[in-house]
Short mmCIF file of C-alpha atoms in Angstrom, two decimals:
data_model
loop_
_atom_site.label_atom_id
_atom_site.label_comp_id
_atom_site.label_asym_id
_atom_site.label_seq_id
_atom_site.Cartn_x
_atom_site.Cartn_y
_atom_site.Cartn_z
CA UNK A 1 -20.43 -43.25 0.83
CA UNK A 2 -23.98 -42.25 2.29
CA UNK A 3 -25.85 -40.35 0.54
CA UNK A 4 -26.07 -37.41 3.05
CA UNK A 5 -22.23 -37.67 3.41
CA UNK A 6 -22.86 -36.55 -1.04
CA UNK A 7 -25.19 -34.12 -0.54
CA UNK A 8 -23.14 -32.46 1.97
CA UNK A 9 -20.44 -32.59 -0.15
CA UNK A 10 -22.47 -31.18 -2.80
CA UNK A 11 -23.83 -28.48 -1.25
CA UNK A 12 -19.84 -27.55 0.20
CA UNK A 13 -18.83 -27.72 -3.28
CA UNK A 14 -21.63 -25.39 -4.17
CA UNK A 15 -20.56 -22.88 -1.39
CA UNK A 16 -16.94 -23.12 -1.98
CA UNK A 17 -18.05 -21.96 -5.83
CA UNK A 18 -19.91 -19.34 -4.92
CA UNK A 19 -17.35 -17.95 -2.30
CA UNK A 20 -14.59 -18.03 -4.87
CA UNK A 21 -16.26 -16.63 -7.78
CA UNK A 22 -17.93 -13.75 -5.69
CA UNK A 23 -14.01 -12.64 -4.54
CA UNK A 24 -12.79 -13.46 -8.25
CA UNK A 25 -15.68 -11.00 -9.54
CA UNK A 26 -14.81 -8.44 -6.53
CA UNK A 27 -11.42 -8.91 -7.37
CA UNK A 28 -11.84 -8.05 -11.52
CA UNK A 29 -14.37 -4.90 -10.07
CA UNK A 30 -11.76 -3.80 -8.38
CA UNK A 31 -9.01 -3.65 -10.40
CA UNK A 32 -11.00 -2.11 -13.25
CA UNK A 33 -12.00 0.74 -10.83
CA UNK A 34 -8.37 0.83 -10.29
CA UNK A 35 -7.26 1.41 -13.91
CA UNK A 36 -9.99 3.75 -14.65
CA UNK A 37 -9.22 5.92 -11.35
CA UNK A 38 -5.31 5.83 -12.23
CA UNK A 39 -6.39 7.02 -16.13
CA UNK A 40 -8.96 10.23 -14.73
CA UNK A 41 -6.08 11.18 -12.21
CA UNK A 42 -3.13 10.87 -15.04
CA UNK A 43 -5.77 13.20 -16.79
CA UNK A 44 -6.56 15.31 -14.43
CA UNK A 45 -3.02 15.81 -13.49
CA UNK A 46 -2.47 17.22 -17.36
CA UNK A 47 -5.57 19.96 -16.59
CA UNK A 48 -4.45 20.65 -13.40
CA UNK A 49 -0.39 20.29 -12.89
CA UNK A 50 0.87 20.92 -9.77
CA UNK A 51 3.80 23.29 -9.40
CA UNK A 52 6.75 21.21 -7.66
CA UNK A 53 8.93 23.86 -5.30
CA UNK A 54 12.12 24.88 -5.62
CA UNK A 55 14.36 22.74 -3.57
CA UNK A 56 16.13 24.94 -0.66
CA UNK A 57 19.48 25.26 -0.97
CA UNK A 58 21.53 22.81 1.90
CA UNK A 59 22.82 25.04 4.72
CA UNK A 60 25.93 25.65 5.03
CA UNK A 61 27.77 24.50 8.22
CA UNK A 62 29.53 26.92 10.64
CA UNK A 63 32.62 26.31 12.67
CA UNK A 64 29.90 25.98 15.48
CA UNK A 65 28.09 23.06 13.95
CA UNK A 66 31.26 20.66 14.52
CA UNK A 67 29.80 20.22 18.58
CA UNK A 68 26.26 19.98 18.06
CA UNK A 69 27.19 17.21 15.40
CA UNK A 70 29.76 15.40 17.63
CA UNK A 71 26.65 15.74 20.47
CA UNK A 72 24.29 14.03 18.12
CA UNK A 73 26.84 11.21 17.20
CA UNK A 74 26.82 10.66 20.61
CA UNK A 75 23.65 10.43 21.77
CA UNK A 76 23.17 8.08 18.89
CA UNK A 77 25.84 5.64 20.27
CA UNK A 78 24.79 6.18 22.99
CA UNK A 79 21.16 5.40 22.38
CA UNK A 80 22.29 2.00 20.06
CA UNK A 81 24.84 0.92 23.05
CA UNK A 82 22.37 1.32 25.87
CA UNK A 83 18.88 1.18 23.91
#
């Protein structure tokens, strides 16, 4: 081989280290910041606890209901058959 065709390999070896480490290191940053965000909001979550509502009782279905649910079934067909 020539010895620019070495040198040019060098220096794309060189590159191709730098490019890799500098995502690997991004990579690390990041999921450190990750870890240490997830541990202050699992903290802050113990100060701070959020009050979860009540979960509304289903509604009851009326003799009128049977209709407006056949009409939706068919809509949906038809909507799937005919797109």
């Amino acid at each position: 081989m020539s010895p620019e065709t070495l040198a040019n390999l060098e220096l794309g070896g060189t590159v191709l280290l730098i490019g890799f480490s500098t995502v690997f290191i991004f990579l690390c940053i990041l999921i450190i910041a990750m870890n240490i965000m997830a541990s202050v909001i699992a903290y802050l979550n113990k100060v701070f606890p959020v009050a979860v509502p009540a979960a509304a009782a289903p509604k009851a279905l009326k003799a009128g209901d049977d209709a407006e649910i056949a009409i939706a079934i068919a809509c949906a067909t038809l909507k799937q058959n005919h797109g």
